[in-house]
XYZ file of C-alpha atoms in Angstrom:
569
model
C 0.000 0.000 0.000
C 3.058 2.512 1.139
C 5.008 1.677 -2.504
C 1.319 2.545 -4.521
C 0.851 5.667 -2.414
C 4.030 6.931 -3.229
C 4.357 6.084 -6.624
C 1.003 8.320 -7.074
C 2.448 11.287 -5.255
C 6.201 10.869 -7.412
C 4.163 11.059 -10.429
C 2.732 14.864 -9.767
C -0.548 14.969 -8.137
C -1.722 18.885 -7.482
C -1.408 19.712 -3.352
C -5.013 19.329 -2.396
C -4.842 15.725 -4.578
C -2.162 14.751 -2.840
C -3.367 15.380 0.850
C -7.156 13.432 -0.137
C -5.325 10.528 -1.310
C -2.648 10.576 1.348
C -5.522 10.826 3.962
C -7.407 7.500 1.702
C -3.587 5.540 2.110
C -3.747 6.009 5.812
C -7.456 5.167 6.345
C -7.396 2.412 4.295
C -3.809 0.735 5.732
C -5.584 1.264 9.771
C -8.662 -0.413 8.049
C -5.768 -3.315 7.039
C -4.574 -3.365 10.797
C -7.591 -3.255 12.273
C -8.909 -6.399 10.146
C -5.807 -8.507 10.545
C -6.500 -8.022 14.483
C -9.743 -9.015 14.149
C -9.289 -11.806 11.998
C -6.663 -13.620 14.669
C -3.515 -12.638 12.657
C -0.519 -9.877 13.954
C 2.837 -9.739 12.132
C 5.675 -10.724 14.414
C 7.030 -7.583 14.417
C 3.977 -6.245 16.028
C 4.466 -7.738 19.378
C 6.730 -6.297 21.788
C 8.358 -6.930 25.377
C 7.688 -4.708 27.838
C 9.927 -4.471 30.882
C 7.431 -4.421 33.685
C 9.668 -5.566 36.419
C 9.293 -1.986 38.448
C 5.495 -1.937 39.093
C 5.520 -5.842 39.514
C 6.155 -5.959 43.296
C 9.280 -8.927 42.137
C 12.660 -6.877 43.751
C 15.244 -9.761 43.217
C 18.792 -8.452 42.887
C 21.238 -11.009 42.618
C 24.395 -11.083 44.616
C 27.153 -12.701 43.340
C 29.657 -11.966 46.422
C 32.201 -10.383 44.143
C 35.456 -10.409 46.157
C 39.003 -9.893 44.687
C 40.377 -13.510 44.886
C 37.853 -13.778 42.258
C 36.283 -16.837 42.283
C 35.053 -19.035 38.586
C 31.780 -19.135 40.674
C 31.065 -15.444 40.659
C 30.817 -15.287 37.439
C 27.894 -17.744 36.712
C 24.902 -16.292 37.563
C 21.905 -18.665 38.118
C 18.266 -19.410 36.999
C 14.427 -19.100 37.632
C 11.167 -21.020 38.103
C 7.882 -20.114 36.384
C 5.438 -22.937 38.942
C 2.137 -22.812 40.028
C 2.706 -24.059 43.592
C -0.689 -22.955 45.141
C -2.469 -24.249 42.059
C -4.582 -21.065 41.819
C -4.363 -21.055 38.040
C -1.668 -18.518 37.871
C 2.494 -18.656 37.228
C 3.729 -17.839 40.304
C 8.343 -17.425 40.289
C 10.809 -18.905 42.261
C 14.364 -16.911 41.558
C 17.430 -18.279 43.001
C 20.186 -16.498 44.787
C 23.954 -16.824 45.410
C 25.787 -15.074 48.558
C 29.545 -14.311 49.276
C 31.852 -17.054 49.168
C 34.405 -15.733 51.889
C 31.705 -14.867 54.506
C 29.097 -17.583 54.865
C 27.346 -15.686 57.395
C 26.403 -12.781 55.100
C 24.814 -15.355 52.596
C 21.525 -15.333 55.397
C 20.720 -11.968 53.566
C 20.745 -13.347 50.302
C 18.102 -16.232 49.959
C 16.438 -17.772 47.395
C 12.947 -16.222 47.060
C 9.140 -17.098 46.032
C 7.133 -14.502 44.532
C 3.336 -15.460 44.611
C 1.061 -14.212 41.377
C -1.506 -11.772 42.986
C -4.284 -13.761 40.722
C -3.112 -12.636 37.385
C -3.102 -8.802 38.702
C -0.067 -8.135 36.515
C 1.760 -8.184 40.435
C 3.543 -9.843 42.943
C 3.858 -10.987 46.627
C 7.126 -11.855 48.350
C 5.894 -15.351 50.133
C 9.617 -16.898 50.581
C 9.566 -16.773 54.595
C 5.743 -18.075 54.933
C 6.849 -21.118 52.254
C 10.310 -21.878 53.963
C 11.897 -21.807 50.284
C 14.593 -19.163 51.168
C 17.635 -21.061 51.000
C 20.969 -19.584 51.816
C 23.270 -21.521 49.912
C 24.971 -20.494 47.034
C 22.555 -21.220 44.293
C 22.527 -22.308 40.896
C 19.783 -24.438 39.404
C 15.981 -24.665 39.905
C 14.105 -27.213 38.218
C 10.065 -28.035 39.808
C 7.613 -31.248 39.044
C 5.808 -33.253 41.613
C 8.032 -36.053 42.655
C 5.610 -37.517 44.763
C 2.493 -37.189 42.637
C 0.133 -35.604 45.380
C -0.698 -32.812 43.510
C 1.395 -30.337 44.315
C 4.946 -28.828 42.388
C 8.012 -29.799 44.407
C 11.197 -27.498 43.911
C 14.666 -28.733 43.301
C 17.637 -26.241 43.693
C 21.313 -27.371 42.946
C 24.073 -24.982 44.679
C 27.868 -24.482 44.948
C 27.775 -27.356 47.975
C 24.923 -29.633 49.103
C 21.426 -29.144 47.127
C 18.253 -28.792 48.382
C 14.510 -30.565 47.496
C 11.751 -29.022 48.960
C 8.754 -30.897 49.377
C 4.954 -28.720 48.890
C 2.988 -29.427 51.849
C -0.367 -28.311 49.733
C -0.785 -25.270 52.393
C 1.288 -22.695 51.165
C 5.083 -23.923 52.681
C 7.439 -26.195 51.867
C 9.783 -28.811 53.963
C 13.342 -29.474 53.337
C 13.277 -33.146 52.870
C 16.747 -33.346 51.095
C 18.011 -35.463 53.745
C 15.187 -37.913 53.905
C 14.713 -38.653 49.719
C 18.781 -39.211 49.672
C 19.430 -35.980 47.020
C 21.464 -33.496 48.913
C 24.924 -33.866 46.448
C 27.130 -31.762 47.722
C 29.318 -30.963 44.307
C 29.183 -27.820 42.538
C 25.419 -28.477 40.771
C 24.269 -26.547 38.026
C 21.071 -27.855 36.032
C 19.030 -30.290 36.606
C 15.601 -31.428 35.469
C 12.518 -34.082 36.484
C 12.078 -36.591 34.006
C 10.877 -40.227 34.272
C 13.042 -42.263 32.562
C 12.085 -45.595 33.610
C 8.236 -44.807 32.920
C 6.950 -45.985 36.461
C 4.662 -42.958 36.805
C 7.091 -40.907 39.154
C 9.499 -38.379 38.526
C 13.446 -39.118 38.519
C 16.194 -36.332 38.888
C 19.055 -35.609 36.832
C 21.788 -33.468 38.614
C 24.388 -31.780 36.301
C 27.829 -30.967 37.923
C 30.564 -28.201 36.236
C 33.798 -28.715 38.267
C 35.847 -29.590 41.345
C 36.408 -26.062 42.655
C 37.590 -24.871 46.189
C 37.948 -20.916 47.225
C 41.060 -22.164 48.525
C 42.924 -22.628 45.537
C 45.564 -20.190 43.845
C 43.784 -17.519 41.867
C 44.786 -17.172 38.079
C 46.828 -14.158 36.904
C 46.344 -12.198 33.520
C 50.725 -12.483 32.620
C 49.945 -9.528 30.778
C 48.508 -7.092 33.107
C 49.220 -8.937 36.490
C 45.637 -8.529 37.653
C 43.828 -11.495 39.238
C 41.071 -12.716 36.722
C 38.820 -15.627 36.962
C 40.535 -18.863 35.764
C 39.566 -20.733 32.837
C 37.303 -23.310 33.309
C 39.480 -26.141 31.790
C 41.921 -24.890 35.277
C 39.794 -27.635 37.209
C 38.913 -30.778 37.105
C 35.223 -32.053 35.588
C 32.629 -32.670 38.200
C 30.424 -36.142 37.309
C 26.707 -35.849 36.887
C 24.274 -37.923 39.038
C 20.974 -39.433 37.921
C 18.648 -40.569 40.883
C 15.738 -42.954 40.448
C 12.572 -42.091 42.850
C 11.926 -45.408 44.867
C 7.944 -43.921 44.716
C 8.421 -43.991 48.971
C 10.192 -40.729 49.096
C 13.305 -41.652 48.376
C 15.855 -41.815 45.775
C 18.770 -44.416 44.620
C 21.628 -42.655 42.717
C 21.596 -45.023 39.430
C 24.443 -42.976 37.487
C 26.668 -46.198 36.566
C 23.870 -48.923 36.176
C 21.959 -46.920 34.174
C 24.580 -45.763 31.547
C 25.251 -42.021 32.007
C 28.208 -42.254 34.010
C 31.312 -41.340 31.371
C 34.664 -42.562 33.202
C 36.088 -38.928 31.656
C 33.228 -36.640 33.103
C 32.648 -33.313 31.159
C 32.048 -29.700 32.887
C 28.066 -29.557 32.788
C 25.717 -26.746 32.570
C 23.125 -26.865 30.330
C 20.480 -30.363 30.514
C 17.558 -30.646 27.814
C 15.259 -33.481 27.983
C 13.290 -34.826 24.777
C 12.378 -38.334 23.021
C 14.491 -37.553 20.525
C 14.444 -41.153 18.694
C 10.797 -41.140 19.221
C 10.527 -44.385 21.155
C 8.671 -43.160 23.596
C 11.628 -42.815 26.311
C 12.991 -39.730 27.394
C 16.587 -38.664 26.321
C 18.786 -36.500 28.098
C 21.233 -33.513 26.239
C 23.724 -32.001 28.133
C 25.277 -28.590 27.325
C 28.883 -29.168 28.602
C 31.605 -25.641 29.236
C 34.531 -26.239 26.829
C 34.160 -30.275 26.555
C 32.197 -32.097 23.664
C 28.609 -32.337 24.802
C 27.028 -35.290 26.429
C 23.853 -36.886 24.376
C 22.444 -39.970 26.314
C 19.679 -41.928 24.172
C 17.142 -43.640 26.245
C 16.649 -47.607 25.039
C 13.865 -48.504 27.933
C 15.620 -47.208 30.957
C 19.365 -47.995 29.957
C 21.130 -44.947 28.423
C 23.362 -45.084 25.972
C 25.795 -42.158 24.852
C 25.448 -41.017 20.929
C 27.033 -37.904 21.130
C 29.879 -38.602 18.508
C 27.494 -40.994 16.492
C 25.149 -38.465 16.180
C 27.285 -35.447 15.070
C 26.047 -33.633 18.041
C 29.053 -34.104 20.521
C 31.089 -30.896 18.560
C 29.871 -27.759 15.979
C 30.461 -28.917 12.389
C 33.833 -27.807 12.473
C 34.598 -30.761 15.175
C 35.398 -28.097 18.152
C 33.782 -27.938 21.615
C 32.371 -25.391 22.475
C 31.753 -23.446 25.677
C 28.214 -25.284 26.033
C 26.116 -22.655 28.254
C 21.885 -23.272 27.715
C 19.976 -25.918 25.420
C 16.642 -26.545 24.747
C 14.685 -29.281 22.474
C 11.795 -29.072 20.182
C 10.760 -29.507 16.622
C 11.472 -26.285 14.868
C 10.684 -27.474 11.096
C 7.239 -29.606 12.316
C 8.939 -32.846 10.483
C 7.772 -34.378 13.799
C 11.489 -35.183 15.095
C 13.097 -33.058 17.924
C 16.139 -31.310 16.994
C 18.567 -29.223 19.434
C 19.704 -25.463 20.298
C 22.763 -24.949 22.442
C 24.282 -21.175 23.594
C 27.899 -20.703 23.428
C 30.425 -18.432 24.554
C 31.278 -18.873 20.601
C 28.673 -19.038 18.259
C 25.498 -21.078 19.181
C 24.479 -23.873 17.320
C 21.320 -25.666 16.044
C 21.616 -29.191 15.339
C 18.912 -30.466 13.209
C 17.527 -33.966 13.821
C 17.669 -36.568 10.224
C 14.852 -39.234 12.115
C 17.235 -41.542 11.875
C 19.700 -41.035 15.040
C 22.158 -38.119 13.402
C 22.128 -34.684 13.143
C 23.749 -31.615 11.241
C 24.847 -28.166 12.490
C 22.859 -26.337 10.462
C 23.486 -23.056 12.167
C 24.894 -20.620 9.661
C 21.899 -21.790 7.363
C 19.327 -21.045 9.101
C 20.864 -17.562 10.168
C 21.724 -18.758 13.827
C 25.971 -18.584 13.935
C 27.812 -15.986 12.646
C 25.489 -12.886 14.511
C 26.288 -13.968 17.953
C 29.766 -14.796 17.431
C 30.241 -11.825 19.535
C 28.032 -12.457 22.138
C 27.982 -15.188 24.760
C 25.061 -17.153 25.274
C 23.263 -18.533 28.524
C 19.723 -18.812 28.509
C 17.570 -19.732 25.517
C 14.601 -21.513 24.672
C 12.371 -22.379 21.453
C 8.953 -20.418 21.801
C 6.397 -19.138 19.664
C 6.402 -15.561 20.920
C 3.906 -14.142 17.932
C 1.893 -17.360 18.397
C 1.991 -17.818 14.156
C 2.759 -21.534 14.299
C 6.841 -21.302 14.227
C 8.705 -21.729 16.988
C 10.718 -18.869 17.685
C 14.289 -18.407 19.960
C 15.360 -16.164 22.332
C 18.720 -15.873 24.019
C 19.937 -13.943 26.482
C 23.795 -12.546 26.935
C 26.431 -11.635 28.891
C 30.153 -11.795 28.717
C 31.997 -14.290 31.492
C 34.745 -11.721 32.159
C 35.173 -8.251 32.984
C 37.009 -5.855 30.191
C 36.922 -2.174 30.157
C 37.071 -1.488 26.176
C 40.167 0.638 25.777
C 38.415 2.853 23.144
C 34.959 3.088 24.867
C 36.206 3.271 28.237
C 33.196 0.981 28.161
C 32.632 -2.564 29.957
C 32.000 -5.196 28.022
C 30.626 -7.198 30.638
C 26.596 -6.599 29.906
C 25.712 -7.378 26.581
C 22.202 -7.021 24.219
C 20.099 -9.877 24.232
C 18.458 -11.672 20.728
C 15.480 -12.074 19.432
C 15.304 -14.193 16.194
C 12.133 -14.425 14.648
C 11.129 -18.386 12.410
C 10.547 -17.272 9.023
C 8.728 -20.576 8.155
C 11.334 -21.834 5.982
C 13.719 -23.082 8.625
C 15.997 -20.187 8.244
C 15.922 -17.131 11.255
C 16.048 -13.454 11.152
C 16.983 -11.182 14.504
C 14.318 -8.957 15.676
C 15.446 -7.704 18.507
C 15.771 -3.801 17.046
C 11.413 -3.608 17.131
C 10.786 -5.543 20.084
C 10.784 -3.835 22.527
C 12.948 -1.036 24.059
C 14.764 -3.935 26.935
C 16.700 -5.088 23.881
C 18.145 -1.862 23.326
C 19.486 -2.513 26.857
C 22.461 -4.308 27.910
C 23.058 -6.976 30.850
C 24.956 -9.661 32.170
C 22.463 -12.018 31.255
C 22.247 -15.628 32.569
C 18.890 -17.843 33.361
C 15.796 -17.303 31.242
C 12.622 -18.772 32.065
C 9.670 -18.932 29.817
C 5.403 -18.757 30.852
C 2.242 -17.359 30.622
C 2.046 -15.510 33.702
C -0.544 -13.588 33.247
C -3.152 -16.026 31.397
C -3.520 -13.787 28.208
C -2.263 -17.016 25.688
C 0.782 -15.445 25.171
C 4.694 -16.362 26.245
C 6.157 -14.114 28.802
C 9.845 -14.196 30.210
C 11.538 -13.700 33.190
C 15.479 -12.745 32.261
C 18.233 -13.137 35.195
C 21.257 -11.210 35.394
C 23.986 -11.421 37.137
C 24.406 -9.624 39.903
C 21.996 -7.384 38.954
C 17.929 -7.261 39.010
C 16.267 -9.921 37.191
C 13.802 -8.427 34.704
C 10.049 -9.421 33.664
C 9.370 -9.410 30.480
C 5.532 -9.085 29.329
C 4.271 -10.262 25.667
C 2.419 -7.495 24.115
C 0.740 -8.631 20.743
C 1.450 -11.847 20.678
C -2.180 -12.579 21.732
C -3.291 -11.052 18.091
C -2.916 -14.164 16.572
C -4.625 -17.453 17.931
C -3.753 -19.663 20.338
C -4.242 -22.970 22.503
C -2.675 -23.809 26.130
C -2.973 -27.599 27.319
C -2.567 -28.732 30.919
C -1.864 -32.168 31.048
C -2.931 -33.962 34.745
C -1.255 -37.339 35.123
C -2.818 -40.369 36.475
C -0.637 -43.897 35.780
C 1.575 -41.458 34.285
C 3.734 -38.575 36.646
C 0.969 -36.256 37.496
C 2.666 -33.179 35.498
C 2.773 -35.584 32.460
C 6.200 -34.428 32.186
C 7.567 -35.934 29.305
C 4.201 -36.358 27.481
C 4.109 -35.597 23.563
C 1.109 -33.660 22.463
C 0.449 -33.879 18.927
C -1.616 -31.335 17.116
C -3.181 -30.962 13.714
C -4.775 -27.990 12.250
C -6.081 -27.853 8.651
C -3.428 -30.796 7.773
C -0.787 -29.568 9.621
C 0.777 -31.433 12.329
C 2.904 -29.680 15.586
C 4.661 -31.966 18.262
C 5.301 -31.204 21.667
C 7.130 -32.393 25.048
C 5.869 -31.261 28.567
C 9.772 -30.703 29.900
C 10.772 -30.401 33.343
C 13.832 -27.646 31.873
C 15.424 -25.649 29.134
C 17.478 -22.719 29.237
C 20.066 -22.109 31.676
C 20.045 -23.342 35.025
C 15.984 -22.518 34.562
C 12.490 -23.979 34.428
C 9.366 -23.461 32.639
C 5.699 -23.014 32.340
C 4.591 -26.764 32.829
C 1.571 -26.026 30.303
C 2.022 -26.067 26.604
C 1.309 -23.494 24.111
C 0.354 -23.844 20.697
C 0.463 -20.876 18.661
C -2.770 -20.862 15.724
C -2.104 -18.099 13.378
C -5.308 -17.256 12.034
C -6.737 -20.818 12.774
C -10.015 -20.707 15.002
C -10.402 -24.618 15.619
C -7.900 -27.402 16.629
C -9.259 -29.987 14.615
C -7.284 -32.630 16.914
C -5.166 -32.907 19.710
C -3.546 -36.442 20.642
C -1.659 -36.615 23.686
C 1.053 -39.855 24.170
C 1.276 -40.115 27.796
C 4.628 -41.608 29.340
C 4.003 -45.487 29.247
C 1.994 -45.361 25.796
C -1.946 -44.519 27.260
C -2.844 -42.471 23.940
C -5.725 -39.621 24.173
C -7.515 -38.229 21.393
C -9.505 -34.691 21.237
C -11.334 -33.249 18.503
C -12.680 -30.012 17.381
C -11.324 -27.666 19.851
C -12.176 -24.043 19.763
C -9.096 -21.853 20.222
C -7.919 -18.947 22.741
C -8.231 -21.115 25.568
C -6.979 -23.145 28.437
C -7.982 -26.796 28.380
C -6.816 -29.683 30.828
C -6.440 -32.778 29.636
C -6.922 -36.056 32.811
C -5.130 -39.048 31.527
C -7.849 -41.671 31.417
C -6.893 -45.349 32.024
């Protein structure tokens, strides 16, 4: 409409012409806007991210107890928890926090904290010391499912030193029952996720572990300035993961050698993504691993087996490790196979799933590698954010040492966080520039967790920094287009249905699905799925493969709203 408007004015119109059919362009392109709302359909550029963190009533700072000695743990932030714990229909947050490493005392000040949802109010209430959640170790990880299937989300949180489970006691508060259910590792934890891998119907936990570090040992010196800097991560030693199997009483049994994810070299762990990824119906486990090749454990009915280097998904295509950071797992062409996003501190990488057990970096095809080669990457997930039917990715960023730019005078510590928008075709393009004025911001970005918290159908985000404020992100348009959330409610299955694949088809096309326990970095997400509709009023079905094979089948479902879906037997 803009190119036919102008092309009439270029060609000479008289002044009183030109302002009549000037006024008929604009008229007729808000008619045009106006009508696409209506009719379910917003271009992703449309939608933005508004930073509502200041009226929210959420004032989390972390503190990363920055002391001069300089210690590798300072430097890696830590993750979030979109839950419902109260089950009141609405995303309530769980943030974790880290302390000072030199004075133990001080790290009292510094808990973990709850933030209830004030019923979808667009606010918050601090509820840490009513729930008993505030612990005041030095945290890391969060990941939340209900472990013992009454009903209520349980929280997991992995720290520098022992981790911590806390149990929901349905009223509000939690108990600490780390020492009772046997999971209380005390190495330096990072992710972790719920998944059940043996498909009993309860949840199992994987713990992922970075490195043997002690604040006693020699800080690293830059040779060429003399200044104390934090060391390299390939200084220490790997840390080894631990899987634990729920005994269904409470309790847990650390399986990591029997069941086949112990590697006798262990790898420094950050990242964990869980998907079926061979779709036989068995969760696998992906883990994001800091300078080593990356760890890729295929599930073959409770045994794991690891496929990294068989499955070209151990190194980028150019054979190198990389500084694994965040990873999530979906299926971002709809071929119905799950394929794999990992952040960097180098270039992040998307390895595309073939169906048959091996996959290609495809990264600098689909627009993915070369723009944040100068940018490091933490927390990231797959999401439709416009809710047009592609999955889109965010990432957020944020250098892993301090530099003051010697021409800016600048620190290059906080960086921009991406954007990148599916264009349908399996190829990406950044949008960060028009959405929003937070990505015109810089920070030292970390976690990133991803929900609806306020109900509309849209994806919002909660971004952690570190040492800094965490920010909330609301989605603003993407409720234009269409737009399905599904609940799933366990019954011989885990009662989250973690790990269930929803399958839906609208006007011949087909989406899959996974319910996961955790993505990003060190974070967890919304439990409930959203499908994004486009212009699409009606689901014509929705089949949902519950853990242990019960299928479900719905038809004709009207969008724009939330359904749950009660595993029948």
């Amino acid at each position: 409409m803009g190119y036919y408007c102008a092309v009439a004015i270029k060609r000479g119109l008289n002044p009183i012409a030109e302002i009549f059919f000037i006024c008929i362009c604009f008229c007729v392109a808000l008619f045009l806007c106006f009508l696409s709302v209506q009719l379910g359909y917003a271009d992703g550029r449309s939608v933005v991210f508004t930073d509502v963190t200041q009226g929210s009533g959420i004032k989390f700072k972390h503190y990363n107890g920055r002391s001069q000695r300089r210690h590798i743990v300072e430097t890696m932030g830590a993750g979030a928890a979109f839950l419902d714990y109260d089950n009141d229909g609405f995303l309530d947050l769980y943030i974790v926090n880290g302390g000072s490493l030199e004075d133990k005392k001080s790290r009292v000040a510094y808990g973990n904290m709850l933030y209830r949802n004030n019923n979808g109010s667009g606010t918050f209430s601090d509820v840490t010391e009513k729930a008993r959640v505030g612990d005041s170790h030095y945290g890391m990880g969060v990941a939340v499912g209900d472990y013992n299937n009454d009903g209520f989300v349980d929280i997991y949180v992995t720290n520098y030193g022992p981790n911590v489970l806390y149990q929901n006691q349905g009223d509000g508060s939690f108990a600490d029952v780390t020492q009772k259910a046997k999971v209380g590792n005390s190495d330096w934890g990072t992710g972790c996720a719920f998944l059940d891998f043996d498909l009993d119907g309860d949840l199992d936990l994987y713990v992922v572990n970075y490195v043997e570090y002690r604040t006693s040992m020699k800080p690293c010196i830059n040779l060429k300035t003399g200044v104390i800097e934090y060391c390299h991560p390939r200084t220490f030693r790997p840390a080894k993961d631990v899987l634990y199997q729920n005994n269904g009483d409470g309790t847990f049994t650390d399986v990591t050698r029997e069941s086949g994810v112990y590697n006798t070299i262990p790898c420094r762990g950050l990242g964990i993504g869980i998907g079926d990824c061979d779709n036989n119906g068995y969760p696998d486990i992906y883990i994001a691993n800091d300078t080593d090749r990356n760890c890729f454990y295929l599930n073959n009915e409770g045994v794991f087996e690891d496929i990294a280097f068989s499955s070209g998904t151990a190194f980028n295509k150019d054979g190198i490790p990389e500084g694994g950071m965040g990873v999530d797992i979906a299926d971002y062409n709809k071929d119905g196979w799950l394929d794999i996003f990992v952040t960097n501190t180098e270039t992040n990488t998307l390895y595309k799933s073939h169906g048959d057990g091996t996959f290609t970096d495809i990264s600098d095809e689909a627009s993915l590698g070369g723009v944040s080669a100068s940018l490091v990457g933490f927390g990231t997930k797959f999401f439709d954010y416009d809710n047009d039917g592609e999955l889109d990715i965010f990432v957020a960023n944020g250098e892993v040492q301090e530099f003051i730019d010697p021409t800016t005078r600048k620190s290059t510590y906080p960086q921009r966080d991406q954007l990148y928008r599916s264009n349908g075709d399996g190829t990406y393009t950044e949008v960060s520039a028009s959405s929003g004025k937070y990505f015109s911001k810089k920070y030292v970005g970390r976690g990133a967790a991803f929900g609806d918290y306020d109900n509309d159908g849209d994806i919002d985000l909660l971004v952690f920094n570190c040492n800094q404020s965490v920010t909330l992100l609301r989605n603003d348009g993407g409720n234009a287009n269409n737009w399905l959330s599904v609940k799933l409610v366990g019954v011989q299955s885990n009662r989250d249905g973690i790990g269930a694949r929803i399958r839906v088809t609208t006007e011949g096309e087909v989406r899959v699905a996974e319910v996961q326990s955790a993505a990003s970095y060190l974070s967890a997400n919304d439990l409930r799925v959203i499908f994004g509709l486009g212009r699409k009023k009606v689901v014509d079905e929705i089949e949902v493969l519950w853990p242990g094979g019960n299928k479900q089948t719905l038809t004709n479902i009207k969008a724009n709203q939330l359904i749950e879906i009660t595993e029948k037997i």
